[in-house]
Short mmCIF file of C-alpha atoms and ligand atoms in Angstrom, two decimals:
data_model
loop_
_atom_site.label_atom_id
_atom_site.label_comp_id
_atom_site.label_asym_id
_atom_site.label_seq_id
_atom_site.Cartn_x
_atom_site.Cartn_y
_atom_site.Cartn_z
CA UNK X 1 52.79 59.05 79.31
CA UNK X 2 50.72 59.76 82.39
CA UNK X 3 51.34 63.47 83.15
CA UNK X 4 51.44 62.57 87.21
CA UNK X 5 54.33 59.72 86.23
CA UNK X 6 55.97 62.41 84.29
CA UNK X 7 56.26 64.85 87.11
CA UNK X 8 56.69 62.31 89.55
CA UNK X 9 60.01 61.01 87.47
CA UNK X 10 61.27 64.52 87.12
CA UNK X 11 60.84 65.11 90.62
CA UNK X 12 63.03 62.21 91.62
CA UNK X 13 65.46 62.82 88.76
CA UNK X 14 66.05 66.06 90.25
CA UNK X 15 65.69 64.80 93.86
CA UNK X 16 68.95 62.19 93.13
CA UNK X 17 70.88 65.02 91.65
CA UNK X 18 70.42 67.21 94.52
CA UNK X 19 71.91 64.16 96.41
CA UNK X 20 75.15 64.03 95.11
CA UNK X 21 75.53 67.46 93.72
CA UNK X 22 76.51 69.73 96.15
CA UNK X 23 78.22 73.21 96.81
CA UNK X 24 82.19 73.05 97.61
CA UNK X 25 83.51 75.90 99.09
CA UNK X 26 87.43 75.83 98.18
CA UNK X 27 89.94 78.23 99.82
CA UNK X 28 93.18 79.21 97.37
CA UNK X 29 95.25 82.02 97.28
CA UNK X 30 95.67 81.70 93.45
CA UNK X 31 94.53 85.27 92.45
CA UNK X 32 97.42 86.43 90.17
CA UNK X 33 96.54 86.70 86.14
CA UNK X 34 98.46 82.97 86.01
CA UNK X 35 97.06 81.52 89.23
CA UNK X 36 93.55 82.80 88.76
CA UNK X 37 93.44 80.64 85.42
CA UNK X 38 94.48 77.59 86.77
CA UNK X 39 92.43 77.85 89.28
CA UNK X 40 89.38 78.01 86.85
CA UNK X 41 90.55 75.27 84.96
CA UNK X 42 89.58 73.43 88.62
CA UNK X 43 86.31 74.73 88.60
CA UNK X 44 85.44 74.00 85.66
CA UNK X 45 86.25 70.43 86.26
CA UNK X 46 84.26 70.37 89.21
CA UNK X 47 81.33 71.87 87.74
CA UNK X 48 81.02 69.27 84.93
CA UNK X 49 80.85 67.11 87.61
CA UNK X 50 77.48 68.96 88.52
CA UNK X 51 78.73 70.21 91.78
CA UNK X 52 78.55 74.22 92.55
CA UNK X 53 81.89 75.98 93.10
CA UNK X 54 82.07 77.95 96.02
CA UNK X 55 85.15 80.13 95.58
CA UNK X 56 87.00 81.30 99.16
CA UNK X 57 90.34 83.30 97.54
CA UNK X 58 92.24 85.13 100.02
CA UNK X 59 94.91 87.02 98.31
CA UNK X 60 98.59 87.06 98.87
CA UNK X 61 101.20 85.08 97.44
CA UNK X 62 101.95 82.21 99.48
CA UNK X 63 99.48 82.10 101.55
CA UNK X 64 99.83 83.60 104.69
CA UNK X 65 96.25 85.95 104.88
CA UNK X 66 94.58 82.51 103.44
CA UNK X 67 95.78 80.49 106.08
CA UNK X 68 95.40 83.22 108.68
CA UNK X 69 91.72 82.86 107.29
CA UNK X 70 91.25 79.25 107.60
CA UNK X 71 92.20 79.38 111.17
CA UNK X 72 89.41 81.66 112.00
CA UNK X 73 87.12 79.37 109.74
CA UNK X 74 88.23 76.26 111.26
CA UNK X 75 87.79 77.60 115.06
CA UNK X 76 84.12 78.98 114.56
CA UNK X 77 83.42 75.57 113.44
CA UNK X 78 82.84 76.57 109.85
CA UNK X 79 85.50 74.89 107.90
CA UNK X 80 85.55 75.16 103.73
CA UNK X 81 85.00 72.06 101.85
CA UNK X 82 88.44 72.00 100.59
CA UNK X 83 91.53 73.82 101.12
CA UNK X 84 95.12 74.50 99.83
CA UNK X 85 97.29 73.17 102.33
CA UNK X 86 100.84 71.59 102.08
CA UNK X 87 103.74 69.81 103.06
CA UNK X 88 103.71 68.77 107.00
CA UNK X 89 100.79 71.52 107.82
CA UNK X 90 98.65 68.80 106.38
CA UNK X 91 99.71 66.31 109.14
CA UNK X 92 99.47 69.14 111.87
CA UNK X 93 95.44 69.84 110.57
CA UNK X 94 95.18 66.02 109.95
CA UNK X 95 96.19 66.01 113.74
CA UNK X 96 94.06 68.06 114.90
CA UNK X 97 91.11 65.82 113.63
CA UNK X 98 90.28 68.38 110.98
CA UNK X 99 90.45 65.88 107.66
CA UNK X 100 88.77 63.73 106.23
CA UNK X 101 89.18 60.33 104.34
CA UNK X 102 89.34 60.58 100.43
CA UNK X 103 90.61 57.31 100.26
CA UNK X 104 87.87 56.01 97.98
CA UNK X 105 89.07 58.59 95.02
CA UNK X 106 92.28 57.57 95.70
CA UNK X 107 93.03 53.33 95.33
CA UNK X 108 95.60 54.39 92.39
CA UNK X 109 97.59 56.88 93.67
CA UNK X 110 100.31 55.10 95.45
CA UNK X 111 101.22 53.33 91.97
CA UNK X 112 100.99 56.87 90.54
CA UNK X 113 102.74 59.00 92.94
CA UNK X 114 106.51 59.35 94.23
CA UNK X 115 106.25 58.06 97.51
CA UNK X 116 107.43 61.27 99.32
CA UNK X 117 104.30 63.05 97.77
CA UNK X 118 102.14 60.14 98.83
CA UNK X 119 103.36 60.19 102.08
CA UNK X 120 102.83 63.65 102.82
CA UNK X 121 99.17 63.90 101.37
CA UNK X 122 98.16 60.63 103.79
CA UNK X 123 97.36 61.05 107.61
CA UNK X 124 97.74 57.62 109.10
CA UNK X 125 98.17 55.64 105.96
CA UNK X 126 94.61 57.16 104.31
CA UNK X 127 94.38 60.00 101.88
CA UNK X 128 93.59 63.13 103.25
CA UNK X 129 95.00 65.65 100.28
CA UNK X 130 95.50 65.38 96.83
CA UNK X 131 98.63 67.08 94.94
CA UNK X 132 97.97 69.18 92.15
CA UNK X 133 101.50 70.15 90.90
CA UNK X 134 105.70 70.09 91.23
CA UNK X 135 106.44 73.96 91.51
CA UNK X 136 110.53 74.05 91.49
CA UNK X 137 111.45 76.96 93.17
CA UNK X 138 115.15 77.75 92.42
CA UNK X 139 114.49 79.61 89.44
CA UNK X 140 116.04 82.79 88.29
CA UNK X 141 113.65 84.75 85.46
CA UNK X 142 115.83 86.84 83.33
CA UNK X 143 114.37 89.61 80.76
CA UNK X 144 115.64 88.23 77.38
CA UNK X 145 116.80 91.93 75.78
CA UNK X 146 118.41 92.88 78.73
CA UNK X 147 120.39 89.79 78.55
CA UNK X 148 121.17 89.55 74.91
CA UNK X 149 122.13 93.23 75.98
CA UNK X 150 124.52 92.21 78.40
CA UNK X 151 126.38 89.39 76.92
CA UNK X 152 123.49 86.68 76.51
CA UNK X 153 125.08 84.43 78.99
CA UNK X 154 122.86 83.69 82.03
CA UNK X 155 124.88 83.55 85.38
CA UNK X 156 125.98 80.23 86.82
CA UNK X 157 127.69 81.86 90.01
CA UNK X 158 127.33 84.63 92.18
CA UNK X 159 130.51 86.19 91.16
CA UNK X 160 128.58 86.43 87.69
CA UNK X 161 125.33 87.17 88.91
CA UNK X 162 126.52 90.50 90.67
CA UNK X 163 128.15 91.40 87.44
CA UNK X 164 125.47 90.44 85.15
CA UNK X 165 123.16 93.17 88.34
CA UNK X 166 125.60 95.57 87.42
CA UNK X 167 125.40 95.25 83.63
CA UNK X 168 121.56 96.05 84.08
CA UNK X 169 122.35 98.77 86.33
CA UNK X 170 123.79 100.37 83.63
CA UNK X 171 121.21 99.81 81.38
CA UNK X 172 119.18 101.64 83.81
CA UNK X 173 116.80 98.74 85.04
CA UNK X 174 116.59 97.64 88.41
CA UNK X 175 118.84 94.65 88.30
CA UNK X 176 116.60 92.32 90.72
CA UNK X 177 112.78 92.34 91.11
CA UNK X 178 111.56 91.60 94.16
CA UNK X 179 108.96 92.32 96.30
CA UNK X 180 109.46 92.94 100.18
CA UNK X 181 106.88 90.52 101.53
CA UNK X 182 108.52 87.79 103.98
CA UNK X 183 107.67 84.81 102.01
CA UNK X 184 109.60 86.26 98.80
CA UNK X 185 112.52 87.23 101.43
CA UNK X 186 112.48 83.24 102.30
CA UNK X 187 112.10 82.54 98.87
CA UNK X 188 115.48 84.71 97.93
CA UNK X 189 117.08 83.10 101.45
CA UNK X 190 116.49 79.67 100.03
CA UNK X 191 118.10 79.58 96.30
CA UNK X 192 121.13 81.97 98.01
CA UNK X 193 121.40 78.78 100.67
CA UNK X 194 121.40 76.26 98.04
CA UNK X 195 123.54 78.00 95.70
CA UNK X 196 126.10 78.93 98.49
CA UNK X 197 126.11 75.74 100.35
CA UNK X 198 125.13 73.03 97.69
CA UNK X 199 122.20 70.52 98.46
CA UNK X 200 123.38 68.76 101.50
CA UNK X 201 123.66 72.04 103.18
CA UNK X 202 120.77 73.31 102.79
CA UNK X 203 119.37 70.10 103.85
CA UNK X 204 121.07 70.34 106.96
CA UNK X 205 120.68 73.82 107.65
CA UNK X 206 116.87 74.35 106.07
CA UNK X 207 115.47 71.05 106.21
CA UNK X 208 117.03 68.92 109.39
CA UNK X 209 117.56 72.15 111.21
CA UNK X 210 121.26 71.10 112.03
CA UNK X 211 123.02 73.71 114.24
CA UNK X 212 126.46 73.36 113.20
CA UNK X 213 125.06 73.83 109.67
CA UNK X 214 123.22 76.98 110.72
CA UNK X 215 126.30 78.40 112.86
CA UNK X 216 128.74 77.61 110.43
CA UNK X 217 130.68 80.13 107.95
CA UNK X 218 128.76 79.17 104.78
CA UNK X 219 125.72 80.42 106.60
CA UNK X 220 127.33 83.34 106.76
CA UNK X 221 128.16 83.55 103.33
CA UNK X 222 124.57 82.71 102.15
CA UNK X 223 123.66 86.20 104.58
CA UNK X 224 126.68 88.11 103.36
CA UNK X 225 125.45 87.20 99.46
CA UNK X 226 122.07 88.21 100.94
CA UNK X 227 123.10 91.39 101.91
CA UNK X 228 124.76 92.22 98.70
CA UNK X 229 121.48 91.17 96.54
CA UNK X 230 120.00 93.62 98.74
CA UNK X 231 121.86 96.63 97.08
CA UNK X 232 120.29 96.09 93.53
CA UNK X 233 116.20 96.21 94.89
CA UNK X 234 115.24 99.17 94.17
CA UNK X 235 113.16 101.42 97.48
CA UNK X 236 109.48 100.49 96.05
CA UNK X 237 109.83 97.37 96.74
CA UNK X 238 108.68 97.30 100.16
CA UNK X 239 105.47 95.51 100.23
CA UNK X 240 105.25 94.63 96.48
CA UNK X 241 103.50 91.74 95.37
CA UNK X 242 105.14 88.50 93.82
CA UNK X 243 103.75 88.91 90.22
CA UNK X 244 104.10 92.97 89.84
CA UNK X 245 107.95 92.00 90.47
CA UNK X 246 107.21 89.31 88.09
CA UNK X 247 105.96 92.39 85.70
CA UNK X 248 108.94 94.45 86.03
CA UNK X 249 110.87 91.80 84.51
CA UNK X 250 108.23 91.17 81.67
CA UNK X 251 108.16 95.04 80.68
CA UNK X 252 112.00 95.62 81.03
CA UNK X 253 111.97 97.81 84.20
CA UNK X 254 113.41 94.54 85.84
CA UNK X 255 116.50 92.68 84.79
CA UNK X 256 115.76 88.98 87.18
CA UNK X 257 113.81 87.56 89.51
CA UNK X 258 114.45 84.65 92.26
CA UNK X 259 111.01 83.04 91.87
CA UNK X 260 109.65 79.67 91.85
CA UNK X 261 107.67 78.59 88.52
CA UNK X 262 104.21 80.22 89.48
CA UNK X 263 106.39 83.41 87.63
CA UNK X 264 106.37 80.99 84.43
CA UNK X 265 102.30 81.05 84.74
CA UNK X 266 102.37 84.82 84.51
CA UNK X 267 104.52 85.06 81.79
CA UNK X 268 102.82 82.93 80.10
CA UNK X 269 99.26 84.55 80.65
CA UNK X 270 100.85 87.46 79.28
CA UNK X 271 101.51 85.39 76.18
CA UNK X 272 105.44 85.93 76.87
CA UNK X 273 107.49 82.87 75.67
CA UNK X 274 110.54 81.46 76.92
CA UNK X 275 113.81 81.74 75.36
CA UNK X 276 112.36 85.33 73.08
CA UNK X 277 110.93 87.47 76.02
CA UNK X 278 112.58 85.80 78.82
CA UNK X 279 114.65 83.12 80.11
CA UNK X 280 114.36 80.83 82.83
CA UNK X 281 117.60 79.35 84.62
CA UNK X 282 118.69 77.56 87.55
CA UNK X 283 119.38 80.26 90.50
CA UNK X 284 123.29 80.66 90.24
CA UNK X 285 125.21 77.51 91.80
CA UNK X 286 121.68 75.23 91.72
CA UNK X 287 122.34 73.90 88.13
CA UNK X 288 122.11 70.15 90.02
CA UNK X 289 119.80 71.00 92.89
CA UNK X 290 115.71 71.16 92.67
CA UNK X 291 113.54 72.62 95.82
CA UNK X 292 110.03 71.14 94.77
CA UNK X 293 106.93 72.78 96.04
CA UNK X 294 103.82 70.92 95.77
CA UNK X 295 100.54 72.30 95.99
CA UNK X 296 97.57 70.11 97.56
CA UNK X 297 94.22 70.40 98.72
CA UNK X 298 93.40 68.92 102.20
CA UNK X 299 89.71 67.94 102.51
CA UNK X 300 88.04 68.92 105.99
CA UNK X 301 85.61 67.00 107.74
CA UNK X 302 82.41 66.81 106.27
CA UNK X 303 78.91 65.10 107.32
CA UNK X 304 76.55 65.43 104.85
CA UNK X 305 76.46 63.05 101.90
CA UNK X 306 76.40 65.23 98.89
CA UNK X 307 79.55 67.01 100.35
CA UNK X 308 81.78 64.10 100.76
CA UNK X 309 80.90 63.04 96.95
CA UNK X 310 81.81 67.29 96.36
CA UNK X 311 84.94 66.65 97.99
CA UNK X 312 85.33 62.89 96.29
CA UNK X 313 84.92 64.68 92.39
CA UNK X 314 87.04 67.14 93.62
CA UNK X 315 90.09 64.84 94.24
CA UNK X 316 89.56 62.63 91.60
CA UNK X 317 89.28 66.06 89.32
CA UNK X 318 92.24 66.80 90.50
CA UNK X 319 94.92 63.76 89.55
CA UNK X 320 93.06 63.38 86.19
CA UNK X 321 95.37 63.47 83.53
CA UNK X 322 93.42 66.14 81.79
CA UNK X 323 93.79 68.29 84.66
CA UNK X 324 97.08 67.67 85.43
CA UNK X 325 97.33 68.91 81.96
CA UNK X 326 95.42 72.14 81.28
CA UNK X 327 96.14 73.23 85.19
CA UNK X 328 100.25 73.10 84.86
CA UNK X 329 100.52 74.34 81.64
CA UNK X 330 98.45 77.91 83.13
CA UNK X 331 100.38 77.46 86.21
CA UNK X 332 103.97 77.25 85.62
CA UNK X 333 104.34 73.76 87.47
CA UNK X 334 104.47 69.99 86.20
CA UNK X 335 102.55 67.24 86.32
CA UNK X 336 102.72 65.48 89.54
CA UNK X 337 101.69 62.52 87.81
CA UNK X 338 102.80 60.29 84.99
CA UNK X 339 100.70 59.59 82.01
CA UNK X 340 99.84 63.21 81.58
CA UNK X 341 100.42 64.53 78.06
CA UNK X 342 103.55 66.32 78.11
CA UNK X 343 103.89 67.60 74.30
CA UNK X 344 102.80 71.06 75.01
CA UNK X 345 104.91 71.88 77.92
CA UNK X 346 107.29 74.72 77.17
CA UNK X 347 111.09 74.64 77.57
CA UNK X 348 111.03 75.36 80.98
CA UNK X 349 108.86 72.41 81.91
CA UNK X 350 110.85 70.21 80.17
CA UNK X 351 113.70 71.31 81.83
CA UNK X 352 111.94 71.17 85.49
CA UNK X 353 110.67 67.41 84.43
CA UNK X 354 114.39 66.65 83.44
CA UNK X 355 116.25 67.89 86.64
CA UNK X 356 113.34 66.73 88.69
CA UNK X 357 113.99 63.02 87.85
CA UNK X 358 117.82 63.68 87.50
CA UNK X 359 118.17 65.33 91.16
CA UNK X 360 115.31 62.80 92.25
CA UNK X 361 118.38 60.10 91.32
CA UNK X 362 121.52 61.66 91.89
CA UNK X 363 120.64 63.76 94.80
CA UNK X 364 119.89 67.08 95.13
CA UNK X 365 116.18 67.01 95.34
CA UNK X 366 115.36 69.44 97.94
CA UNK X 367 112.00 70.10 100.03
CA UNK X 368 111.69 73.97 99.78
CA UNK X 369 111.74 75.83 102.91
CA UNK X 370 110.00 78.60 101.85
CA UNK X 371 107.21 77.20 100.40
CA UNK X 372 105.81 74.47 103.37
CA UNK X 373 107.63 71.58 102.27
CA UNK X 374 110.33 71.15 105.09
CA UNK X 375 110.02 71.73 108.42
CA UNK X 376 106.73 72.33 111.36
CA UNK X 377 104.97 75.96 110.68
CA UNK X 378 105.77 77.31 113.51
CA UNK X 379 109.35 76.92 113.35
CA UNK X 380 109.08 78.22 109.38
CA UNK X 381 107.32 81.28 110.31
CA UNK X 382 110.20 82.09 113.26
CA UNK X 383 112.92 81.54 111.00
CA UNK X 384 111.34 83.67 107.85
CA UNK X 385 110.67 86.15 110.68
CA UNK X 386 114.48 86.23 111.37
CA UNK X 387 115.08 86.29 107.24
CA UNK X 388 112.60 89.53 106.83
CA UNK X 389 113.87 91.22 109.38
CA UNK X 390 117.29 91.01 108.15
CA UNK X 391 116.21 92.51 104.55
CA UNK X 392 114.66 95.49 106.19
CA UNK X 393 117.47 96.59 109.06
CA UNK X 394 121.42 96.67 108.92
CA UNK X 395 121.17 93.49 111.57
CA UNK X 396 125.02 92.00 110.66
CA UNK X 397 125.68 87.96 109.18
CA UNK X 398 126.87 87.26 111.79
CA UNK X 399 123.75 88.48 113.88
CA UNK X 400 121.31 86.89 111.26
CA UNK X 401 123.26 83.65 112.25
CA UNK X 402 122.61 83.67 115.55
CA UNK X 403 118.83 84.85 115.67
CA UNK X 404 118.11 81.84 112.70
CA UNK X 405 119.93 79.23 115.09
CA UNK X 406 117.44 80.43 118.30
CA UNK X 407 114.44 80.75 115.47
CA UNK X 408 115.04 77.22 114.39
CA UNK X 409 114.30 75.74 118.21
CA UNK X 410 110.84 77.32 118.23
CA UNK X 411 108.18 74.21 117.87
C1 GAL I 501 103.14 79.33 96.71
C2 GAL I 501 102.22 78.35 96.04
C3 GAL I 501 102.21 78.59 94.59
C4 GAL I 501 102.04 80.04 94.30
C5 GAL I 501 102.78 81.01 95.17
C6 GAL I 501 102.44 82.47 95.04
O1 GAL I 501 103.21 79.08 98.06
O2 GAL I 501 102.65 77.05 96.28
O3 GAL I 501 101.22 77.82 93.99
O4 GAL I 501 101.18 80.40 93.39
O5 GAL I 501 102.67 80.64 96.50
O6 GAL I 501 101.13 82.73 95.38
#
């Protein structure tokens, strides 16, 4: 062949790649040993695609620096490709005329997705997100020894929580790891509501912002049981980051931790299995309650061509079955999906995908608070303001009660 026609082909080979393939910036906050693998598991997804990966990780666990950062991003006009946003912030960005249509990567996902989950990721009836996961979040990780120490029987009540906390006192562990970061407060706050109150309280209280569920005597009793969980976290744990609690519990410094499933992803990076190094129950009183939290990534605005065909690959990457796969078995979650291969999902899974459809039926599935999933940020961040400060003072219940029921008027 002609040498010009050669070059000339090449040329415009590589030409129509640079059109499509372009360079997606994605901001995350998934930088613990189990996060940061999942996340790759993304990446590398995208990149077969031919796209470049442009990473944007902010760390701290749940996400309060990275969305801190995105606001900056967003007002100097310089937003990421995509981003991990949830729950209704994704309507309040979608609002604000920061998203952008991926409705063309996403014809099948109202056959494929619960409608809650579909309804959330869409801005005016187009897709604007795509869902990655189900995290459940009412999880209590035990250390397996400790247990089979104490008795071997995991605690389906307060009343045999505290004395299971006092059995690892004993043993010399610090009976609950936690760290002291306000979204792990809200995260305790949350399972102690649901457990305390059942699932139509905490709806009320946590999700429709009821006030005579928040000024009531079982809100009370959720910051009373607070209080007393309180008393077995040891002084370090001001400050202390999700997974290092996470670690106490894998090395046996810890005895439990109130966690959501993200835990599960660094146990199992650690090659830690359930049911031999560690167990994973319902937090006590949730047996029939779930709080789901599902993560997403919100695609911003973009002009240029190659960018919205980044973004495109990027959604469609994301509710493949194959990633659905290889990204929730790293990550602790479940499919969001169905048709995703479940036969090397651990025990834990299984037993999320089980209550998940149970509660989904019966009642009992729960948005979590905590996590993004219930109610406007701005009246989240007042309450968990209210929850935090509580963990680090001597304010009283009955105090707590009345500072949540003005926090839960801010809009
Ligand atoms: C949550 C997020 C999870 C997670 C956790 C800790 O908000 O949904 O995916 O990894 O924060 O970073």
């Amino acid at each position: 062949m002609n040498k010009r026609i050669i070059v000339a082909a090449v040329a415009s080979a590589l030409m129509a790649g640079a059109s499509v393939a372009a360079e997606v910036e994605v901001l995350h906050w998934w930088t613990s040993g189990g996060e940061a693998k999942s996340v790759a598991e993304l990446k590398k997804m995208l990149e077969a695609k031919g796209h470049k990966w442009k990473d944007f990780a902010v760390a701290g666990g749940g996400g309060d620096a990275a969305m801190t950062a995105l606001k900056a991003r967003v007002v100097s006009g310089n937003p990421p490709t995509a981003a991990q946003i949830k729950g209704p912030s994704i309507q309040e960005w979608a609002r604000e005329g920061s998203l952008g249509d991926i409705s063309d990567s996403a014809r099948e996902w109202d056959k494929l997705l619960p409608k809650v989950v579909a309804d959330a990721m869409k801005y005016k009836g187009k897709y604007v997100a795509a869902p990655v996961n189900v995290h459940r979040v009412n999880w209590l990780w035990i250390n397996q020894d400790a247990l089979n120490k104490a008795g071997g029987k995991a605690p389906a009540n307060y009343d045999e929580f505290f004395a299971l906390a006092d059995k690892f006192k004993a043993q010399g562990l610090v009976a609950i790891a936690h760290g002291g970061q306000p979204w792990q407060d809200a995260t305790v706050f949350e399972s102690v509501v649901l457990g305390v109150g059942g699932a139509k309280f905490y709806n009320d209280a946590l999700v429709k912002l009821d006030a005579k569920a928040i000024d009531s005597p079982t809100m009370l009793k959720s910051f009373d049981t607070l209080a007393k969980i309180k008393t077995y976290i040891d002084k370090d744990a001001a400050g202390r980051d999700w997974n290092l609690a996470t670690a106490m519990v894998m090395n046996g410094k810890g005895g439990m931790q109130f966690m959501g499933d993200w835990a599960k992803g660094e146990f199992t990076a650690a090659n830690k299995v359930a049911g031999k190094d560690y167990a994973c129950v319902a937090a006590p009183g949730t047996a029939n309650a779930y709080t789901f939290n599902i993560d997403s990534f919100a695609m911003f605005n973009v002009k240029a061509a190659d960018a919205k065909k980044g973004q495109l690959d990027l959604a469609t990457a994301i509710m493949s079955p194959e990633f659905q796969e290889v990204f929730n078995l790293n990550k602790g979650s479940i499919p969001v999906r169905p048709g995703v291969n479940k036969a090397k999902f651990d025990t834990c899974a299984t037993k999320s995908m089980a209550d998940f459809d149970s509660t989904a039926k019966s009642g009992g599935l729960e948005p979590s608070f905590a996590h993004g999933m219930a109610v406007p940020s701005a009246t989240q961040g007042a309450i968990v303001d209210v929850i935090a400060k509580f963990m680090n003072s001597n304010m009283s219940s009955k105090d707590a009660v009345a500072a949540l029921l003005k926090a839960s008027k801010t809009k």
